[in-house]
CSV table of C-alpha atoms and ligand atoms in Angstrom, one decimal:
chain,number,residue,atom,x,y,z
A,1,MET,CA,-113.6,155.1,-124.4
A,2,ASP,CA,-115.7,152.9,-122.4
A,3,ARG,CA,-119.7,154.0,-122.3
A,4,LEU,CA,-120.9,154.4,-118.4
A,5,ALA,CA,-124.4,153.9,-117.5
A,6,ILE,CA,-125.5,154.9,-114.3
A,7,VAL,CA,-128.6,152.6,-113.4
A,8,VAL,CA,-131.2,154.2,-110.8
A,9,PRO,CA,-134.3,152.4,-109.7
A,10,CYS,CA,-137.0,154.9,-108.6
A,11,TYR,CA,-140.2,154.1,-106.8
A,12,ASN,CA,-142.4,157.3,-105.9
A,13,GLU,CA,-139.3,159.3,-106.3
A,14,GLU,CA,-140.8,162.7,-107.4
A,15,GLU,CA,-139.3,164.8,-104.7
A,16,VAL,CA,-135.7,163.9,-105.5
A,17,LEU,CA,-135.7,162.9,-109.6
A,18,HIS,CA,-134.9,166.3,-110.7
A,19,ILE,CA,-131.9,166.7,-107.9
A,20,ALA,CA,-130.7,163.2,-108.8
A,21,ALA,CA,-130.9,163.7,-112.6
A,22,ASP,CA,-128.8,167.0,-112.1
A,23,ALA,CA,-126.2,165.3,-109.6
A,24,LEU,CA,-125.6,162.5,-111.9
A,25,ARG,CA,-125.3,164.5,-115.0
A,26,ALA,CA,-122.6,166.6,-113.2
A,27,VAL,CA,-120.9,163.3,-112.6
A,28,LEU,CA,-121.1,162.3,-116.3
A,29,ASP,CA,-119.8,165.7,-117.4
A,30,ASP,CA,-117.0,165.6,-114.8
A,31,LEU,CA,-116.0,162.2,-115.8
A,32,ILE,CA,-116.1,162.8,-119.6
A,33,ALA,CA,-114.1,166.1,-119.1
A,34,LYS,CA,-111.5,164.0,-117.4
A,35,ASN,CA,-111.4,161.8,-120.5
A,36,LYS,CA,-112.3,158.8,-118.2
A,37,ILE,CA,-115.8,157.8,-120.0
A,38,ALA,CA,-117.3,158.0,-123.4
A,39,GLN,CA,-119.1,161.3,-124.4
A,40,ASP,CA,-122.3,159.2,-125.0
A,41,SER,CA,-122.7,157.9,-121.3
A,42,PHE,CA,-125.7,158.2,-119.7
A,43,VAL,CA,-127.9,157.9,-116.7
A,44,LEU,CA,-130.7,155.1,-116.9
A,45,PHE,CA,-133.9,155.7,-114.7
A,46,VAL,CA,-136.0,152.8,-114.1
A,47,ASN,CA,-139.3,153.6,-112.8
A,48,ASP,CA,-141.0,150.6,-110.7
A,49,GLY,CA,-144.6,151.2,-111.3
A,50,SER,CA,-144.3,154.5,-109.0
A,51,LYS,CA,-147.8,155.9,-108.3
A,52,ASP,CA,-146.7,159.5,-108.3
A,53,LYS,CA,-145.4,161.6,-111.1
A,54,THR,CA,-142.0,160.0,-111.2
A,55,TRP,CA,-142.5,158.7,-114.6
A,56,GLU,CA,-143.5,162.0,-116.2
A,57,LEU,CA,-140.5,163.6,-114.4
A,58,ILE,CA,-138.1,161.2,-116.2
A,59,GLU,CA,-139.6,161.7,-119.7
A,60,GLN,CA,-139.4,165.4,-118.8
A,61,GLU,CA,-135.7,164.9,-118.3
A,62,HIS,CA,-135.1,162.7,-121.3
A,63,GLN,CA,-136.7,165.3,-123.3
A,64,THR,CA,-134.3,168.3,-122.1
A,65,HIS,CA,-131.1,166.0,-122.2
A,66,PRO,CA,-131.9,163.1,-124.7
A,67,THR,CA,-128.5,161.5,-124.9
A,68,GLN,CA,-127.6,162.0,-121.1
A,69,ILE,CA,-131.1,160.7,-119.5
A,70,LYS,CA,-132.6,157.6,-120.6
A,71,GLY,CA,-135.5,155.6,-119.0
A,72,VAL,CA,-136.9,152.4,-118.5
A,73,LYS,CA,-140.7,152.2,-117.6
A,74,LEU,CA,-142.0,148.8,-115.8
A,75,ALA,CA,-145.3,147.9,-116.2
A,76,GLY,CA,-146.0,147.9,-112.2
A,77,ASN,CA,-144.2,147.8,-109.1
A,78,VAL,CA,-141.7,144.8,-108.7
A,79,GLY,CA,-139.3,145.7,-105.8
A,80,HIS,CA,-136.0,147.3,-105.8
A,81,GLN,CA,-134.1,144.2,-106.5
A,82,PHE,CA,-136.2,143.4,-109.6
A,83,ALA,CA,-136.4,147.1,-110.9
A,84,LEU,CA,-132.5,147.3,-110.4
A,85,THR,CA,-132.1,143.9,-112.3
A,86,ALA,CA,-134.4,145.4,-115.2
A,87,GLY,CA,-132.2,148.4,-115.4
A,88,LEU,CA,-128.9,146.5,-115.3
A,89,LEU,CA,-130.0,144.0,-118.1
A,90,THR,CA,-131.2,146.8,-120.1
A,91,ALA,CA,-128.1,148.8,-119.8
A,92,LYS,CA,-125.8,145.9,-120.2
A,93,ASP,CA,-126.6,145.8,-124.2
A,94,MET,CA,-125.8,149.8,-124.2
A,95,ALA,CA,-123.0,150.3,-122.4
A,96,ASP,CA,-119.5,148.9,-121.0
A,97,VAL,CA,-119.7,149.6,-117.5
A,98,THR,CA,-122.4,150.1,-115.4
A,99,VAL,CA,-122.7,151.9,-111.6
A,100,SER,CA,-126.0,151.4,-110.0
A,101,ILE,CA,-127.1,153.8,-107.3
A,102,ASP,CA,-130.4,154.7,-105.4
A,103,ALA,CA,-132.4,157.7,-106.4
A,104,ASP,CA,-132.3,159.4,-103.0
A,105,LEU,CA,-128.2,160.1,-103.2
A,106,GLN,CA,-127.8,158.8,-100.0
A,107,ASP,CA,-124.8,157.0,-101.4
A,108,ASP,CA,-121.9,159.6,-102.3
A,109,VAL,CA,-121.7,160.2,-106.0
A,110,ASN,CA,-118.3,161.2,-105.7
A,111,VAL,CA,-116.8,157.9,-105.3
A,112,ILE,CA,-117.9,157.0,-108.6
A,113,GLU,CA,-114.6,158.3,-110.0
A,114,GLN,CA,-112.7,156.1,-107.9
A,115,MET,CA,-115.1,153.0,-109.0
A,116,ILE,CA,-114.2,153.9,-112.7
A,117,ASP,CA,-110.3,154.3,-111.9
A,118,LYS,CA,-110.6,150.8,-110.3
A,119,PHE,CA,-112.5,149.7,-113.4
A,120,HIS,CA,-109.8,150.7,-115.4
A,121,GLU,CA,-107.1,149.1,-113.3
A,122,GLY,CA,-108.8,145.9,-114.5
A,123,LYS,CA,-111.5,145.4,-111.6
A,124,ASP,CA,-114.9,143.9,-112.9
A,125,ILE,CA,-117.2,144.6,-109.8
A,126,VAL,CA,-116.5,147.6,-107.6
A,127,TYR,CA,-118.3,147.5,-104.2
A,128,GLY,CA,-119.6,150.9,-102.6
A,129,VAL,CA,-118.9,150.2,-98.9
A,130,ARG,CA,-120.1,152.4,-96.1
A,131,SER,CA,-117.3,153.5,-93.9
A,132,GLU,CA,-119.5,155.0,-91.0
A,133,ARG,CA,-123.4,154.8,-90.4
A,134,LYS,CA,-123.6,157.8,-88.5
A,135,THR,CA,-126.7,159.3,-90.1
A,136,ASP,CA,-128.7,156.0,-89.5
A,137,THR,CA,-131.0,155.8,-86.7
A,138,PHE,CA,-129.4,153.4,-83.7
A,139,PHE,CA,-132.4,151.0,-84.7
A,140,LYS,CA,-131.6,150.8,-88.6
A,141,ARG,CA,-127.9,150.5,-87.9
A,142,PHE,CA,-128.6,147.7,-85.3
A,143,THR,CA,-130.7,145.5,-87.5
A,144,ALA,CA,-128.6,146.0,-90.7
A,145,GLN,CA,-125.5,145.0,-88.7
A,146,SER,CA,-127.2,142.2,-87.4
A,147,PHE,CA,-128.4,141.0,-90.8
A,148,TYR,CA,-124.7,141.1,-92.0
A,149,LYS,CA,-123.7,138.7,-89.1
A,150,VAL,CA,-126.6,136.3,-89.4
A,151,MET,CA,-125.9,136.2,-92.9
A,152,ALA,CA,-122.2,135.1,-92.6
A,153,MET,CA,-123.4,132.7,-90.1
A,154,MET,CA,-125.7,131.0,-92.5
A,155,GLY,CA,-123.0,130.7,-95.0
A,156,VAL,CA,-123.9,133.4,-97.2
A,157,LYS,CA,-120.9,135.6,-98.7
A,158,THR,CA,-121.7,139.2,-98.7
A,159,VAL,CA,-119.6,142.2,-98.6
A,160,TYR,CA,-120.1,143.6,-95.3
A,161,ASN,CA,-122.0,147.2,-95.1
A,162,HIS,CA,-122.4,147.1,-99.1
A,163,ALA,CA,-125.8,147.8,-100.3
A,164,ASP,CA,-126.5,148.0,-104.1
A,165,PHE,CA,-124.0,150.8,-104.9
A,166,ARG,CA,-121.6,149.2,-107.1
A,167,LEU,CA,-119.8,149.2,-110.5
A,168,MET,CA,-120.2,146.3,-113.0
A,169,SER,CA,-118.3,145.7,-116.2
A,170,LYS,CA,-120.3,144.2,-119.0
A,171,ARG,CA,-118.9,140.9,-118.8
A,172,ALA,CA,-119.7,140.5,-115.0
A,173,LEU,CA,-123.2,141.4,-116.2
A,174,GLU,CA,-123.2,139.1,-119.1
A,175,HIS,CA,-122.5,136.5,-116.4
A,176,PHE,CA,-125.0,137.7,-113.9
A,177,ALA,CA,-127.5,137.4,-116.8
A,178,LYS,CA,-127.3,133.5,-116.8
A,179,TYR,CA,-128.6,133.4,-113.2
A,180,GLU,CA,-132.2,132.9,-114.0
A,181,GLU,CA,-133.5,132.6,-110.3
A,182,SER,CA,-136.4,134.4,-109.3
A,183,ASN,CA,-135.7,135.1,-105.6
A,184,LEU,CA,-133.1,137.9,-106.2
A,185,PHE,CA,-131.0,138.8,-103.5
A,186,LEU,CA,-128.5,140.7,-105.6
A,187,ARG,CA,-125.8,141.3,-102.8
A,188,GLY,CA,-125.4,137.6,-102.5
A,189,MET,CA,-125.2,136.9,-106.0
A,190,MET,CA,-122.5,139.4,-106.9
A,191,PRO,CA,-119.5,137.5,-105.1
A,192,LEU,CA,-120.6,134.4,-106.9
A,193,ILE,CA,-119.7,135.9,-110.5
A,194,GLY,CA,-115.8,135.9,-109.7
A,195,TYR,CA,-113.5,138.2,-111.5
A,196,GLU,CA,-111.3,140.7,-109.6
A,197,THR,CA,-113.2,142.7,-107.4
A,198,ASP,CA,-112.4,145.7,-105.2
A,199,SER,CA,-114.3,148.0,-102.9
A,200,VAL,CA,-114.5,152.0,-102.6
A,201,TYR,CA,-115.6,153.6,-99.1
A,202,TYR,CA,-117.6,156.3,-98.3
A,203,GLU,CA,-120.1,158.1,-95.7
A,204,ARG,CA,-123.8,157.3,-96.1
A,205,LYS,CA,-125.7,160.6,-95.9
A,206,GLU,CA,-129.3,161.3,-95.1
A,207,ARG,CA,-131.9,161.2,-98.0
A,208,VAL,CA,-132.1,164.5,-100.0
A,209,ALA,CA,-135.8,164.3,-99.9
A,210,GLY,CA,-139.0,162.2,-99.7
A,211,GLU,CA,-138.9,159.3,-97.3
A,212,SER,CA,-137.8,155.8,-97.1
A,213,LYS,CA,-139.3,153.2,-99.5
A,214,TYR,CA,-138.0,150.4,-97.2
A,215,PRO,CA,-140.1,150.0,-94.3
A,216,LEU,CA,-139.2,147.5,-91.7
A,217,LYS,CA,-141.7,144.8,-93.3
A,218,LYS,CA,-139.7,145.1,-96.7
A,219,MET,CA,-136.3,145.0,-94.8
A,220,LEU,CA,-137.2,141.7,-93.1
A,221,ALA,CA,-138.4,140.3,-96.4
A,222,LEU,CA,-135.2,141.1,-98.0
A,223,ALA,CA,-133.1,139.6,-95.1
A,224,PHE,CA,-135.2,136.5,-95.1
A,225,ASP,CA,-134.8,136.3,-99.0
A,226,GLY,CA,-131.2,136.7,-98.6
A,227,ILE,CA,-131.0,133.7,-96.3
A,228,THR,CA,-133.3,131.3,-97.8
A,229,SER,CA,-132.2,132.1,-101.4
A,230,PHE,CA,-128.6,131.4,-100.7
A,231,SER,CA,-128.5,128.8,-97.7
A,232,ILE,CA,-130.2,125.6,-96.8
A,233,LYS,CA,-128.2,125.8,-93.4
A,234,PRO,CA,-131.7,126.6,-91.4
A,235,ILE,CA,-132.7,123.0,-92.6
A,236,THR,CA,-129.5,121.6,-91.6
A,237,LEU,CA,-129.9,123.3,-88.0
A,238,ILE,CA,-133.2,121.3,-88.0
A,239,THR,CA,-131.6,118.0,-88.7
A,240,GLY,CA,-128.9,118.5,-86.2
A,241,LEU,CA,-131.6,119.4,-83.5
A,242,GLY,CA,-133.3,116.3,-84.3
A,243,ILE,CA,-130.1,114.4,-83.8
A,244,THR,CA,-129.6,116.2,-80.6
A,245,ILE,CA,-132.9,115.2,-79.4
A,246,VAL,CA,-132.5,111.7,-80.2
A,247,ILE,CA,-129.2,111.6,-78.3
A,248,CYS,CA,-131.0,113.1,-75.5
A,249,CYS,CA,-133.7,110.4,-75.4
A,250,VAL,CA,-131.0,107.7,-74.7
A,251,LEU,CA,-130.0,109.9,-71.9
A,252,ALA,CA,-133.6,110.3,-70.7
A,253,ALA,CA,-133.9,106.6,-71.0
A,254,ILE,CA,-131.4,105.8,-68.7
A,255,TYR,CA,-132.5,108.5,-66.4
A,256,ALA,CA,-136.2,107.1,-66.4
A,257,LEU,CA,-135.3,103.4,-66.1
A,258,VAL,CA,-133.1,103.9,-63.2
A,259,SER,CA,-135.8,106.0,-61.7
A,260,TYR,CA,-138.2,103.2,-62.3
A,261,PHE,CA,-136.0,100.4,-60.9
A,262,THR,CA,-135.5,102.5,-57.8
A,263,GLY,CA,-139.1,102.7,-57.7
A,264,ASN,CA,-139.7,106.3,-56.8
A,265,VAL,CA,-141.7,107.2,-59.8
A,266,VAL,CA,-145.7,107.8,-60.5
A,267,PRO,CA,-146.9,104.6,-62.4
A,268,GLY,CA,-146.9,105.4,-66.2
A,269,TRP,CA,-144.4,108.0,-66.1
A,270,THR,CA,-141.5,106.3,-67.5
A,271,SER,CA,-143.3,105.1,-70.5
A,272,LEU,CA,-145.1,108.5,-71.2
A,273,ILE,CA,-141.5,110.3,-70.9
A,274,LEU,CA,-139.8,107.8,-73.1
A,275,SER,CA,-142.4,108.1,-75.8
A,276,ILE,CA,-142.4,111.8,-75.8
A,277,TRP,CA,-138.8,112.0,-76.1
A,278,PHE,CA,-138.4,109.4,-78.8
A,279,ILE,CA,-141.0,110.6,-80.9
A,280,GLY,CA,-140.2,114.1,-80.7
A,281,GLY,CA,-136.6,113.4,-81.7
A,282,VAL,CA,-137.7,110.9,-84.5
A,283,GLN,CA,-140.3,113.5,-85.9
A,284,LEU,CA,-137.6,116.3,-86.0
A,285,LEU,CA,-135.0,114.3,-87.6
A,286,ALA,CA,-137.5,113.1,-90.2
A,287,VAL,CA,-138.6,116.4,-91.1
A,288,GLY,CA,-135.0,117.6,-91.3
A,289,LEU,CA,-134.2,114.8,-93.6
A,290,VAL,CA,-137.2,115.8,-95.9
A,291,GLY,CA,-135.7,119.1,-95.6
A,292,GLN,CA,-132.4,118.5,-97.0
A,293,TYR,CA,-133.9,116.9,-100.0
A,294,ILE,CA,-136.1,119.7,-100.5
A,295,GLY,CA,-133.3,122.0,-100.2
A,296,LYS,CA,-131.3,120.0,-102.6
A,297,ILE,CA,-134.3,120.3,-105.1
A,298,TYR,CA,-134.5,124.1,-104.3
A,299,MET,CA,-130.7,124.6,-105.3
A,300,GLU,CA,-131.2,122.5,-108.5
A,301,VAL,CA,-134.3,124.2,-109.6
A,302,LYS,CA,-132.2,127.7,-109.5
A,303,HIS,CA,-130.1,126.4,-112.4
A,304,ARG,CA,-127.4,128.5,-111.4
A,305,PRO,CA,-124.5,128.7,-113.8
A,306,ARG,CA,-121.8,126.4,-111.9
A,307,TYR,CA,-118.6,128.3,-112.9
A,308,ASN,CA,-117.6,131.5,-114.7
A,309,ILE,CA,-114.7,130.8,-117.1
A,310,GLU,CA,-112.6,134.1,-117.5
A,311,LYS,CA,-110.1,132.6,-119.9
A,312,VAL,CA,-108.8,129.7,-122.4
A,313,LEU,CA,-105.5,129.6,-123.4
A,314,GLU,CA,-105.0,128.0,-127.1
A,315,ASP,CA,-102.9,128.6,-130.2
B,401,UDP,N1,-137.0,151.3,-104.7
B,401,UDP,C1,-137.9,150.6,-105.8
B,401,UDP,N2,-138.7,149.9,-105.8
B,401,UDP,C2,-139.3,149.7,-104.7
B,401,UDP,C3,-138.8,150.3,-103.4
B,401,UDP,C4,-137.8,151.2,-103.6
B,401,UDP,O1,-137.2,150.8,-107.2
B,401,UDP,O2,-140.5,148.8,-104.4
B,401,UDP,C5,-135.9,152.1,-104.8
B,401,UDP,C6,-136.0,153.6,-104.4
B,401,UDP,O3,-136.8,154.5,-105.3
B,401,UDP,C7,-134.7,153.9,-104.0
B,401,UDP,C8,-133.9,152.5,-103.8
B,401,UDP,O4,-135.0,151.5,-104.3
B,401,UDP,O5,-134.1,154.4,-105.3
B,401,UDP,C9,-133.7,152.4,-102.4
B,401,UDP,O6,-134.7,152.6,-101.5
B,401,UDP,P1,-134.7,153.6,-100.5
B,401,UDP,O7,-133.9,154.7,-100.5
B,401,UDP,O8,-136.1,154.0,-99.8
B,401,UDP,O9,-134.3,152.4,-99.1
B,401,UDP,P2,-133.5,152.8,-98.1
B,401,UDP,O10,-132.4,153.7,-98.2
B,401,UDP,O11,-134.4,153.6,-96.8
B,401,UDP,O12,-133.0,151.5,-97.4
B,402,MG,MG1,-132.3,155.1,-99.2
């Protein structure tokens, strides 16, 4: 029987901690009763340097339910993506399969069972995908959806409407552990792992209590990180712009010279306008070119694993 770890990053979540612990323990009990996971499956709360009583509450929960509730305390606040990674990599050595979920229970805990079923069918990563965004404000919906579209345009593979509610098998986590990069954008990294994946669908609810720990500023930072960690397309765009302007320069040169010889220009205009176009184009092209090399260096220093061998057939 497979041991499940439900990994929950928590930052200032004192209002929701007990509610989340109860709801997730109920999920464990149900799955254990249905013989789908091992008896010693557990919930792993990761305290991301909370300033409130979150850690004390995790300790309390652990005391009352020592086998079912475990905790990891990070020394300071490192942000959702790092806290989740810390939890997943800790759980990897203690469990056969993990499910990551936010503490606020906005994601539907009832689809964890479907995730486990898909895991038993042989899927290594199962994405929780929001089928609707009814409860989000128009602003959140619009920004989030634009984000997925921009990501796709920039050539980053992500699962549409999937955040960080997902199941991962032990071997998927073992490969994930080889990614040493420190600009983390987990949603972009998971599709790089390979293996068979699947999705389950659910409606995202309101937070059970407390307020969002992801203000617009953090959301934009995450989006920016997502693009710049996975794509050097912005640099390629600059190079493209440089080339376009150099081409425009040739057209501008023809126009300026024709105007010059037909004689209806102010003296000095021709040489000025040509210099502006030419220098502008050459500069952008040069910046873009230098950027291409920096982009390559950036990709190299990540030391990402280049492939993931799933199986070798030998005698
Ligand atoms: N979180 C975290 N560290 C942070 C910010 C958030 O661990 O610095 C956790 C938070 O406790 C929650 C999850 O990340 O479990 C998602 O945050 P939230 O629900 O506030 O984001 P939203 O759903 O509003 O996008
Ligand atoms: Mg939330």
